[in-house]
Coordinates of N, CA and C in Angstrom, one line a residue:
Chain H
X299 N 1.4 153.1 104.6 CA 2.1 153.3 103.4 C 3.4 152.5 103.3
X300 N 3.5 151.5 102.4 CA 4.8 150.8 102.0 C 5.9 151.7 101.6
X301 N 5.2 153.1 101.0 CA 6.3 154.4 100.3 C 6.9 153.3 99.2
X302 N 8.4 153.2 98.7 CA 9.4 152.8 97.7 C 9.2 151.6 97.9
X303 N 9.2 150.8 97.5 CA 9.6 149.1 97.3 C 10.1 149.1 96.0
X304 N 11.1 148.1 96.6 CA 11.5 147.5 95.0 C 11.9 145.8 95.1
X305 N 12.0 145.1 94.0 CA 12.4 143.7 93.3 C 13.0 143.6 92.5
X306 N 13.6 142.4 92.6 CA 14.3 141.7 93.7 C 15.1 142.7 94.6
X307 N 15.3 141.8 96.1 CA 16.8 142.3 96.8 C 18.2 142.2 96.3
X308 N 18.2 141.3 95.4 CA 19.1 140.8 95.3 C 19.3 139.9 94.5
X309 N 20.0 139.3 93.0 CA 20.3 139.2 91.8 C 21.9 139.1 91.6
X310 N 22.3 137.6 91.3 CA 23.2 137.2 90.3 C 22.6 137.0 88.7
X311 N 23.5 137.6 87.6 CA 23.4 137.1 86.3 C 24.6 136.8 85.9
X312 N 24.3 136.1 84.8 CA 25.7 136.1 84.3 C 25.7 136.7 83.2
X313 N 26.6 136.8 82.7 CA 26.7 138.2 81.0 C 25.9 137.6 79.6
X314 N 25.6 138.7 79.7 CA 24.3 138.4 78.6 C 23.0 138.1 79.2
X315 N 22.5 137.7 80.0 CA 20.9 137.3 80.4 C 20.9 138.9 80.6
X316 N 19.7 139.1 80.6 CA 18.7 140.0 81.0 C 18.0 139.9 82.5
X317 N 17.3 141.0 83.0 CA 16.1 140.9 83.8 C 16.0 142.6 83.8
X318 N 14.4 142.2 84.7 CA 13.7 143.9 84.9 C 13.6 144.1 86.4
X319 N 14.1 145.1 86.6 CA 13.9 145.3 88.1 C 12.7 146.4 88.1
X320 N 11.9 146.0 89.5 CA 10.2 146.5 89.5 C 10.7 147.4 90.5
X321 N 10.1 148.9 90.4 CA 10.2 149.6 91.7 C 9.0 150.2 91.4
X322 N 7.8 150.0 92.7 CA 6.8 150.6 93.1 C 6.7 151.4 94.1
X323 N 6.0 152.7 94.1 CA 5.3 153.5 95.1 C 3.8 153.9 95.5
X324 N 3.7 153.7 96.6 CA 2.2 154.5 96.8 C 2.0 155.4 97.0
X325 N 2.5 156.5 96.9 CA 2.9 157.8 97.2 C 1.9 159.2 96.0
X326 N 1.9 158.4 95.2 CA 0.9 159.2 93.9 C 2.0 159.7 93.7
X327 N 3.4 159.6 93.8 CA 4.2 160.8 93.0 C 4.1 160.8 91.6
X328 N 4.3 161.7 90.8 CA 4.7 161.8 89.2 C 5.9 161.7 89.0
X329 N 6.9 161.9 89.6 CA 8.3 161.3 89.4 C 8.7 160.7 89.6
X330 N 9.6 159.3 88.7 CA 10.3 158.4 89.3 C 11.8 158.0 88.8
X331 N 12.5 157.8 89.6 CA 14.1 157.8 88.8 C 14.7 156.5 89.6
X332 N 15.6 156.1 88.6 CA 16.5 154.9 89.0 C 17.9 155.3 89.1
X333 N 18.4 154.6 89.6 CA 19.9 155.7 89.8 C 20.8 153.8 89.8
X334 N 22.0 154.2 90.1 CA 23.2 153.5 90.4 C 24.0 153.9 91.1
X335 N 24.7 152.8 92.2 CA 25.5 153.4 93.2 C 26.7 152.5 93.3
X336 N 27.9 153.1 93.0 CA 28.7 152.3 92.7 C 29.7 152.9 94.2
X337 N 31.0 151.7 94.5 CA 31.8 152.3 95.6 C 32.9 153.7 94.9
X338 N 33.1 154.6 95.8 CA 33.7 156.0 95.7 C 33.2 156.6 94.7
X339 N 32.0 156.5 94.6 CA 30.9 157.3 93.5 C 29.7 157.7 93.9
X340 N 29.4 158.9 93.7 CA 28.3 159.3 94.3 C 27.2 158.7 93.4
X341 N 25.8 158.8 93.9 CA 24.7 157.8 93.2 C 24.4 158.7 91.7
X342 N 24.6 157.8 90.7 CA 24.3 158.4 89.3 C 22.8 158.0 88.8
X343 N 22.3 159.0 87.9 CA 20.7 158.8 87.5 C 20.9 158.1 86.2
X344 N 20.3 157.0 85.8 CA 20.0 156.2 84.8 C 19.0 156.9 84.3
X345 N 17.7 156.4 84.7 CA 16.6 157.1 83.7 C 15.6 157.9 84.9
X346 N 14.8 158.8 84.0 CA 13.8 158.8 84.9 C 12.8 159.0 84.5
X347 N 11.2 159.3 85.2 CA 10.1 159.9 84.3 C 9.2 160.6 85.3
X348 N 8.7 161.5 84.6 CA 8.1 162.9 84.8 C 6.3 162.5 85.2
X349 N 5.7 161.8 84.4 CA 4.8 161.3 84.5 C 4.5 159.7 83.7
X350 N 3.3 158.9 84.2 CA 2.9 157.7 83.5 C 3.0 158.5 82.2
X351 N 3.5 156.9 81.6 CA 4.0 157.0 80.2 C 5.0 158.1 79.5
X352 N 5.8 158.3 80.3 CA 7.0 159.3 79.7 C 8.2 158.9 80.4
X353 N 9.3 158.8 79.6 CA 10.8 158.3 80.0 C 11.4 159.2 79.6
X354 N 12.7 159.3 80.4 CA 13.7 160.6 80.1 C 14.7 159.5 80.6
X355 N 16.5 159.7 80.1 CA 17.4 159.8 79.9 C 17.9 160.8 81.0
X356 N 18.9 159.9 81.8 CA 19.5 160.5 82.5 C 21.3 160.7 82.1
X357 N 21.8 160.6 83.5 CA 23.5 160.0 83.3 C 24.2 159.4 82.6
X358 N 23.8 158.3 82.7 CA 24.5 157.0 82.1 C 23.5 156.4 82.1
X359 N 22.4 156.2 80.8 CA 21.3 155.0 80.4 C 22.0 154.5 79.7
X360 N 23.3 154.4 79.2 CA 23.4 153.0 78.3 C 23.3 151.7 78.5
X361 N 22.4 150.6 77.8 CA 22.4 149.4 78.3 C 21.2 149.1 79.3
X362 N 20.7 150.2 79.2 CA 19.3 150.3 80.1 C 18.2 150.8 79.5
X363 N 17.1 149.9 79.6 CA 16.2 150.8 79.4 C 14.9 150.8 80.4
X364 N 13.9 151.7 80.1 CA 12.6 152.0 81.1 C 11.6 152.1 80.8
X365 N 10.4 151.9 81.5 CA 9.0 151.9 81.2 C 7.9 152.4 81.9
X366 N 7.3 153.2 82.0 CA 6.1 153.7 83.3 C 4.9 153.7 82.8
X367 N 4.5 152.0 82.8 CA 3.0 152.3 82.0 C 2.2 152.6 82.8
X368 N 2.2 151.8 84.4 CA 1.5 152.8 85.2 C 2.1 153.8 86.4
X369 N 1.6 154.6 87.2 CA 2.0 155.9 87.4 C 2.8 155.2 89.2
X370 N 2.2 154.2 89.3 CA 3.2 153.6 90.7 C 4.2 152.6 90.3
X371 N 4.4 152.8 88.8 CA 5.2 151.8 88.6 C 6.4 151.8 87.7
X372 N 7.6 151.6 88.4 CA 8.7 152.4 87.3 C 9.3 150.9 87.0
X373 N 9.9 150.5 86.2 CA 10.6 149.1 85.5 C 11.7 149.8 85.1
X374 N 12.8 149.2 85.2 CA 14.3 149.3 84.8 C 15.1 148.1 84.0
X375 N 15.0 147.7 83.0 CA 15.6 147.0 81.7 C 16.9 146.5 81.3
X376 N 17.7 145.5 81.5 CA 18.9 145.5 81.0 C 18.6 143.9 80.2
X377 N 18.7 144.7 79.2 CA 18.4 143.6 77.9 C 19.6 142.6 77.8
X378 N 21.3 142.8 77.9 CA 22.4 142.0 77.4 C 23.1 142.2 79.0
X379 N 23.3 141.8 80.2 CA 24.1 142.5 80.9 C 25.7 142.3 80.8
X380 N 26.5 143.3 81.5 CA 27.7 143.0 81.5 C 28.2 143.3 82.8
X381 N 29.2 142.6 83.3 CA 29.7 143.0 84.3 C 30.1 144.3 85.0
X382 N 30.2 145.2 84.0 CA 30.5 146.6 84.3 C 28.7 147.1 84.9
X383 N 27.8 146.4 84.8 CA 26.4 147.0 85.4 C 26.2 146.3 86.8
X384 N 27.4 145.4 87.1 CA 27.7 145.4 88.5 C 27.2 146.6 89.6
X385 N 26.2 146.3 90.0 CA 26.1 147.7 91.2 C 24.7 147.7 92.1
X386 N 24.8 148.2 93.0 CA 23.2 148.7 94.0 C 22.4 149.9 93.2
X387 N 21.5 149.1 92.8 CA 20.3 150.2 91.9 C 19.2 150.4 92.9
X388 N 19.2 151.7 92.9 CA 17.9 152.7 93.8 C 17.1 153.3 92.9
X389 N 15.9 153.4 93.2 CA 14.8 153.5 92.6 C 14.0 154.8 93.4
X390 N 13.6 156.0 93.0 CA 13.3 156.8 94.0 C 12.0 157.4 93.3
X391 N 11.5 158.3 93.9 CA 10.7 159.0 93.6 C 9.9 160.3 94.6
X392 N 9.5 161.3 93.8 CA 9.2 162.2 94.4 C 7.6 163.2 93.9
X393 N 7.1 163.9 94.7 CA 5.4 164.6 93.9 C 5.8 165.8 93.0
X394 N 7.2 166.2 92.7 CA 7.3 166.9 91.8 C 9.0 167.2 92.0
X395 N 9.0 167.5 90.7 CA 10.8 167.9 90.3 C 11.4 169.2 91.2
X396 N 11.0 170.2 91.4 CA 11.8 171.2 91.4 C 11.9 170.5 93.3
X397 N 11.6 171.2 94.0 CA 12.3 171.3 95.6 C 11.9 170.9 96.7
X398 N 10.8 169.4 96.2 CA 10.9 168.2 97.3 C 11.7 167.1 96.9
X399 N 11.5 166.8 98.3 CA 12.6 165.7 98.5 C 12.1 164.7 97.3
X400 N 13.3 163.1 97.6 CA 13.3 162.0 96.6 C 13.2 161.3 98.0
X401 N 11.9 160.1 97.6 CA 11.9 159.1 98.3 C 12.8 157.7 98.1
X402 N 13.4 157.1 98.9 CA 14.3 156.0 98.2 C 13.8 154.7 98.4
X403 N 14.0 153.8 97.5 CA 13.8 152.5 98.0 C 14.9 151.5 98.5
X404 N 14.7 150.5 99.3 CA 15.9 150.1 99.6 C 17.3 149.4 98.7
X405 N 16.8 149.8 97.9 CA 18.2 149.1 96.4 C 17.9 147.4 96.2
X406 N 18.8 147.5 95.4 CA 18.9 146.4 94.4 C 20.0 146.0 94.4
X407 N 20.5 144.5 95.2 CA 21.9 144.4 94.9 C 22.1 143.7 93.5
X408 N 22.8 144.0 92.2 CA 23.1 143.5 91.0 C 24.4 143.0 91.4
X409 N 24.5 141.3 90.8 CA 26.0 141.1 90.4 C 26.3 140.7 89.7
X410 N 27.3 140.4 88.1 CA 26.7 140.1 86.7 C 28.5 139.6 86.8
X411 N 28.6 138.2 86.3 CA 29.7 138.0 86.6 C 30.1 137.3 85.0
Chain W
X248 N 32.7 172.4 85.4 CA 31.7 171.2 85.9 C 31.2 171.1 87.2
X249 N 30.1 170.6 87.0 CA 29.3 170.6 88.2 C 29.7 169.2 88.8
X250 N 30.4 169.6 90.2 CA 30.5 168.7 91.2 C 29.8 168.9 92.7
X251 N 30.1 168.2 93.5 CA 29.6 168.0 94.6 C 30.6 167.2 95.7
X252 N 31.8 167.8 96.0 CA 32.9 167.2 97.3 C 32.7 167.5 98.4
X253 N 32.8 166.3 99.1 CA 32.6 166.2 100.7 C 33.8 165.5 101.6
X254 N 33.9 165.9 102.4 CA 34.9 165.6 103.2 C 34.5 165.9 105.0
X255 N 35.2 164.9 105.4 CA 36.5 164.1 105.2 C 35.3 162.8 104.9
X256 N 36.5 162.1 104.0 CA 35.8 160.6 103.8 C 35.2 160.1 104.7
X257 N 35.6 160.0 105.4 CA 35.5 158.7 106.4 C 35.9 159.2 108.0
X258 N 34.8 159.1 108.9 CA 35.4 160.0 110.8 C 34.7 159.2 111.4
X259 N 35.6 158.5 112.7 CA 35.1 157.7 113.4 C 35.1 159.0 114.8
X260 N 34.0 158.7 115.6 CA 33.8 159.4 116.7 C 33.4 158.9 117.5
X261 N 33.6 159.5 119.0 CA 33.1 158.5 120.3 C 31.2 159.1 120.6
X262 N 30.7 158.2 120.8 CA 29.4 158.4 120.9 C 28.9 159.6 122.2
X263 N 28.4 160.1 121.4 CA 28.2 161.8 122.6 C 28.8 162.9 122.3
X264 N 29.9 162.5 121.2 CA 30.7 163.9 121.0 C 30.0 164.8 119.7
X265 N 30.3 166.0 119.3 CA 29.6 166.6 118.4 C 30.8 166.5 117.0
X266 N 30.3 166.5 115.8 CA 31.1 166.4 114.6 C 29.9 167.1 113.5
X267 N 31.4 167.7 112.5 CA 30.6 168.3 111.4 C 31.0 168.1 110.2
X268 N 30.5 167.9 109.1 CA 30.8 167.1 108.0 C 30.9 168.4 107.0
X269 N 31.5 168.2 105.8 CA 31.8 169.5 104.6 C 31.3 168.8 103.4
X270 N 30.6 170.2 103.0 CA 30.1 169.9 101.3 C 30.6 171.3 100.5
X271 N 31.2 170.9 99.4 CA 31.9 172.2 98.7 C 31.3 172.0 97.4
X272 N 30.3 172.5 96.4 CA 29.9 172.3 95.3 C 30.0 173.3 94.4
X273 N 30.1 172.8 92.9 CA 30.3 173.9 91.9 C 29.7 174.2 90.9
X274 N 28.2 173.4 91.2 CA 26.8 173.1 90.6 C 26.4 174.6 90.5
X275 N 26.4 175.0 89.0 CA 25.5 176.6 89.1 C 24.7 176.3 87.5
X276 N 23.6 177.3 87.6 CA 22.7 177.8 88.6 C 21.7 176.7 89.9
X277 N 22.6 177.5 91.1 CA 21.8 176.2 92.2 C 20.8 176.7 92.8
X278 N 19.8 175.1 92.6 CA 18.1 175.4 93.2 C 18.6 175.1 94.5
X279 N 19.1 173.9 94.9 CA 18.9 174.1 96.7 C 19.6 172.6 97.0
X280 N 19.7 172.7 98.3 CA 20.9 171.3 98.6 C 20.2 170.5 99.8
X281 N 20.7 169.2 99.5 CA 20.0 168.3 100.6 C 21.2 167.4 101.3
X282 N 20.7 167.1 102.4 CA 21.8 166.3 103.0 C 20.7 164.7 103.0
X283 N 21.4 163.9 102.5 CA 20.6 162.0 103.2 C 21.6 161.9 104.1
X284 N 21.0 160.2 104.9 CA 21.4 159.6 105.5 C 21.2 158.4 105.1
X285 N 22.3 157.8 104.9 CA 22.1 155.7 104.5 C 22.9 155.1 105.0
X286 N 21.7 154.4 106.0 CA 22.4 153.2 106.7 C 22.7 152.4 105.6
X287 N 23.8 151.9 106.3 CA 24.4 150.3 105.5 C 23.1 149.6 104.5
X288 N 23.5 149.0 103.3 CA 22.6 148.3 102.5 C 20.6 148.5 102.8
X289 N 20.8 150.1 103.2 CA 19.9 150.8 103.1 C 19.7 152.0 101.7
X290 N 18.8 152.4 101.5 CA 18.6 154.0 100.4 C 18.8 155.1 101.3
X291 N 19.0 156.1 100.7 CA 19.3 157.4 101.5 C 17.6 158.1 101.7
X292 N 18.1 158.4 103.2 CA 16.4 159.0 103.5 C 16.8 160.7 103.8
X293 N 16.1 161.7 103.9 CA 16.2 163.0 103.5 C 16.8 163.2 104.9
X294 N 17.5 164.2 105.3 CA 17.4 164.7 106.5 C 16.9 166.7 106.4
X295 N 17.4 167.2 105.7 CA 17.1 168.4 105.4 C 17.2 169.3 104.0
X296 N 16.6 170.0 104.2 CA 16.8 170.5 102.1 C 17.1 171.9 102.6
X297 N 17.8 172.7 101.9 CA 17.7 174.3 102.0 C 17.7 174.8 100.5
X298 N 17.2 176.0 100.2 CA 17.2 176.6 99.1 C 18.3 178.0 99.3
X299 N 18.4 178.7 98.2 CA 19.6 179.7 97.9 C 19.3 180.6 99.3
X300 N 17.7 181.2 99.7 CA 17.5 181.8 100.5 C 17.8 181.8 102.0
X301 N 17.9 180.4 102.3 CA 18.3 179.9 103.7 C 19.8 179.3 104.1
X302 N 19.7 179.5 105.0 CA 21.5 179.5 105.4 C 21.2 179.1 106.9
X303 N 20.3 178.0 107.4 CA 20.3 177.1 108.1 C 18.9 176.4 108.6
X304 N 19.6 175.2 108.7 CA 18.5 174.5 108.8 C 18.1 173.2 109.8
X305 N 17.8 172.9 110.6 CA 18.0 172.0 111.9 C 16.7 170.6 111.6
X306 N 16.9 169.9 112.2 CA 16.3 168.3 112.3 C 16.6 167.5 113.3
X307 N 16.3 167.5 115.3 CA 16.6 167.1 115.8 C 18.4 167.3 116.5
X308 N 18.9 166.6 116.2 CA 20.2 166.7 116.7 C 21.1 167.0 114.8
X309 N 20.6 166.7 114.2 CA 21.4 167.4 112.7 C 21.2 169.3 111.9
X310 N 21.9 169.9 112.2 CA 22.0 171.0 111.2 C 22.3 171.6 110.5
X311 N 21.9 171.8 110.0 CA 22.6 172.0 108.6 C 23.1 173.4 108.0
X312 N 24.2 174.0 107.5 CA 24.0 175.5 107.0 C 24.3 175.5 105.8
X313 N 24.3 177.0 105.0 CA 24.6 176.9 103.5 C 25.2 177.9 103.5
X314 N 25.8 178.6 102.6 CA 26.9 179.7 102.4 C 26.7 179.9 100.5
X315 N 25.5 179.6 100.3 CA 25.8 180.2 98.8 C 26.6 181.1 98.3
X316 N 27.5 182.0 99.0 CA 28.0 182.9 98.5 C 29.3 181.9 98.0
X317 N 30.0 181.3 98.7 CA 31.1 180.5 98.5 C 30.9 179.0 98.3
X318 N 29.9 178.6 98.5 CA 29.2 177.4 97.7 C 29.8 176.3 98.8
X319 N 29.5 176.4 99.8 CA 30.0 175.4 101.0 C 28.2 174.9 101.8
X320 N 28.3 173.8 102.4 CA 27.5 173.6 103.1 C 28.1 172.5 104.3
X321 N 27.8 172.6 105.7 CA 28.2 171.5 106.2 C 27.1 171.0 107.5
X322 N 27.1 169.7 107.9 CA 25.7 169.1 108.9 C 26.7 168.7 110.0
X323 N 25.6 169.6 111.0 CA 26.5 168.9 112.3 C 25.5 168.3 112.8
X324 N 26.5 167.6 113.6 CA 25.7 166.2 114.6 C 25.8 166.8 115.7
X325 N 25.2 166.6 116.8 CA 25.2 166.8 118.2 C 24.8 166.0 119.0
X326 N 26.0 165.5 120.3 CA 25.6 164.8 120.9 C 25.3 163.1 120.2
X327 N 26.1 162.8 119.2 CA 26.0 161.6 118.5 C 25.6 160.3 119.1
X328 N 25.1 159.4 118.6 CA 24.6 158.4 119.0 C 25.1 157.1 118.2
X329 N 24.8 156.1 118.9 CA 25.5 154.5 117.6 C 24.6 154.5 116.3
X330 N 23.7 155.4 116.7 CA 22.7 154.8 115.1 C 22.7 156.1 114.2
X331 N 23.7 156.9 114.9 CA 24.2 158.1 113.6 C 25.3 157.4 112.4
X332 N 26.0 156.3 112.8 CA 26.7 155.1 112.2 C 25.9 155.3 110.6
X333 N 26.7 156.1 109.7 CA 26.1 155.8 108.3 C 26.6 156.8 107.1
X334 N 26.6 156.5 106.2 CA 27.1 157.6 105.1 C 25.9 158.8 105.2
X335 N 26.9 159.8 105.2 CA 26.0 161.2 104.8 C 26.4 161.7 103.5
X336 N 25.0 162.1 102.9 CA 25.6 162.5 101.3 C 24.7 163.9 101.1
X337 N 25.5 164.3 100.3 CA 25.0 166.0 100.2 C 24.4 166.2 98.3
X338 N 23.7 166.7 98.1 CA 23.2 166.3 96.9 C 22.8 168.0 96.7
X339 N 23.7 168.3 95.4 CA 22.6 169.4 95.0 C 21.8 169.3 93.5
X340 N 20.8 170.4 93.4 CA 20.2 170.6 92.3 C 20.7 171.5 91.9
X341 N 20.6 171.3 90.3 CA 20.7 172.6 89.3 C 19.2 173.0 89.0
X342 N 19.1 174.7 89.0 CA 18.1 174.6 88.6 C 17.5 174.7 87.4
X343 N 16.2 174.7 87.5 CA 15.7 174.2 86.1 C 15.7 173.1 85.5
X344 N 15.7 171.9 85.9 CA 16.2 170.2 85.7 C 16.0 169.7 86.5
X345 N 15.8 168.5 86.6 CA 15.7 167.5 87.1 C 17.1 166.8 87.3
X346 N 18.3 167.0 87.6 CA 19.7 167.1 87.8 C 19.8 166.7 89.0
X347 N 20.1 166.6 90.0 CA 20.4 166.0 90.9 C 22.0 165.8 91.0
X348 N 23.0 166.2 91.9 CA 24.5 166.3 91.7 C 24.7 165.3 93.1
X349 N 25.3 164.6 93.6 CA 25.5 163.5 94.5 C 26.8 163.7 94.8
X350 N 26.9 163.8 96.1 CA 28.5 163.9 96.6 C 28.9 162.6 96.8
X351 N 30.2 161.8 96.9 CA 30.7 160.8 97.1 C 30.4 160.3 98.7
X352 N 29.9 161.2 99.5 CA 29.6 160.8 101.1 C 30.7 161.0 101.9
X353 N 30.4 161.1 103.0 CA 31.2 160.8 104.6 C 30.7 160.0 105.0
X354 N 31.9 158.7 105.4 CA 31.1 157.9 106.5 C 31.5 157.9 107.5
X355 N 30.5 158.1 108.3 CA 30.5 158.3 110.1 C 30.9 156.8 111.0
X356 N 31.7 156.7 111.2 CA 31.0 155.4 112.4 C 31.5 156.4 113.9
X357 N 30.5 155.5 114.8 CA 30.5 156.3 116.1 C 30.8 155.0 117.2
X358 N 31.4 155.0 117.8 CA 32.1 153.8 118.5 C 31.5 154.5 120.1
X359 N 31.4 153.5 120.9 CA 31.2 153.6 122.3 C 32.0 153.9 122.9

């Protein structure tokens, strides 16, 4: 089992371009969440989803959006970027919400200058 | 508001010695608390979870306790090693949600 993967490692944009970052699992979980990790901040949830084809709103989704058309496959969206979305994006996932764990994947470095 | 503070930021220690890390949260109604570990330009991998009913919980040389009554939790290391070198972060849930609360971390480095 590969567990979490994600794409790219690593990403310069400049402000305004777009891209999608791909985070897959083998795991069969039903939940998948993308987060952001900024320095002296603990990791905040962007979006998440409960099952294929359903998105939920997390923390701070502005400027982001998401898609799970299929169930090992979460996509994370920044249509206009801005430098303030500067950050290491983690992609996680888990077989159900309440009191197992979150599997992680090794992040996304973003730098949008 | 629901937070999630840990302390001390940042503890360097000599490899072999034991250290314990603090989590103080103010997350209510709480489903249960987890401690990760993430290496450098790594994701955080689980080390232990506890729910309201347990008040300790062990993984090798990491243990963990809880104190729901006063909303404290803290992981001790034992007998440290160079590849304990890494942010620990304490994370709770609220329950009923999909919430997740994220402490700012400790980072450990452990020197020879």
């Amino acid at each position: 089992n590969a567990g979490v993967t994600q794409t790219p490692k690593f990403r310069v944009l400049k402000t305004g371009q777009s891209m999608t970052l791909l985070c897959a699992q083998d795991m069969n979980h039903e939940y998948m969440y993308w987060y952001r990790q900024d320095p002296g901040m603990g990791l905040r949830l962007i979006h998440y989803s409960v099952g294929e084809g359903t998105t939920a709103k997390g923390e701070v989704p502005d400027g982001y959006n998401v898609s799970r058309l299929k169930k090992q496959n979460f996509l994370l969206g920044l249509e206009s970027a801005a430098p303030s979305q500067t950050s290491v994006y983690f992609c996680a996932s888990s077989y159900s919400g309440s009191a197992t764990e979150q599997y992680f994947g090794p992040g996304t470095r973003l730098t949008v200058t | 508001k629901n937070q999630v503070e840990q302390s001390p930021q940042s503890l360097i220690i000599l490899e072999g010695k034991n250290c314990t890390l603090q989590c103080n949260y103010t997350v209510s109604p709480f489903s249960n608390l987890r401690w990760y570990k993430q290496d450098t330009g790594r994701g955080p991998v689980s080390l232990t979870i506890m729910t309201f009913s347990e008040n300790t919980k062990s993984n090798g040389r990491y243990t963990a306790t809880l104190d729901a009554d006063t909303k404290q939790s803290s992981l001790h290391i034992t007998a440290s090693q160079l590849s304990d070198s890494a942010s620990y972060i304490c994370v709770v849930r609220l329950t009923g949600a999909n919430n997740l609360f994220f402490g700012t971390g400790t980072r450990l480095t452990v020197i020879p």
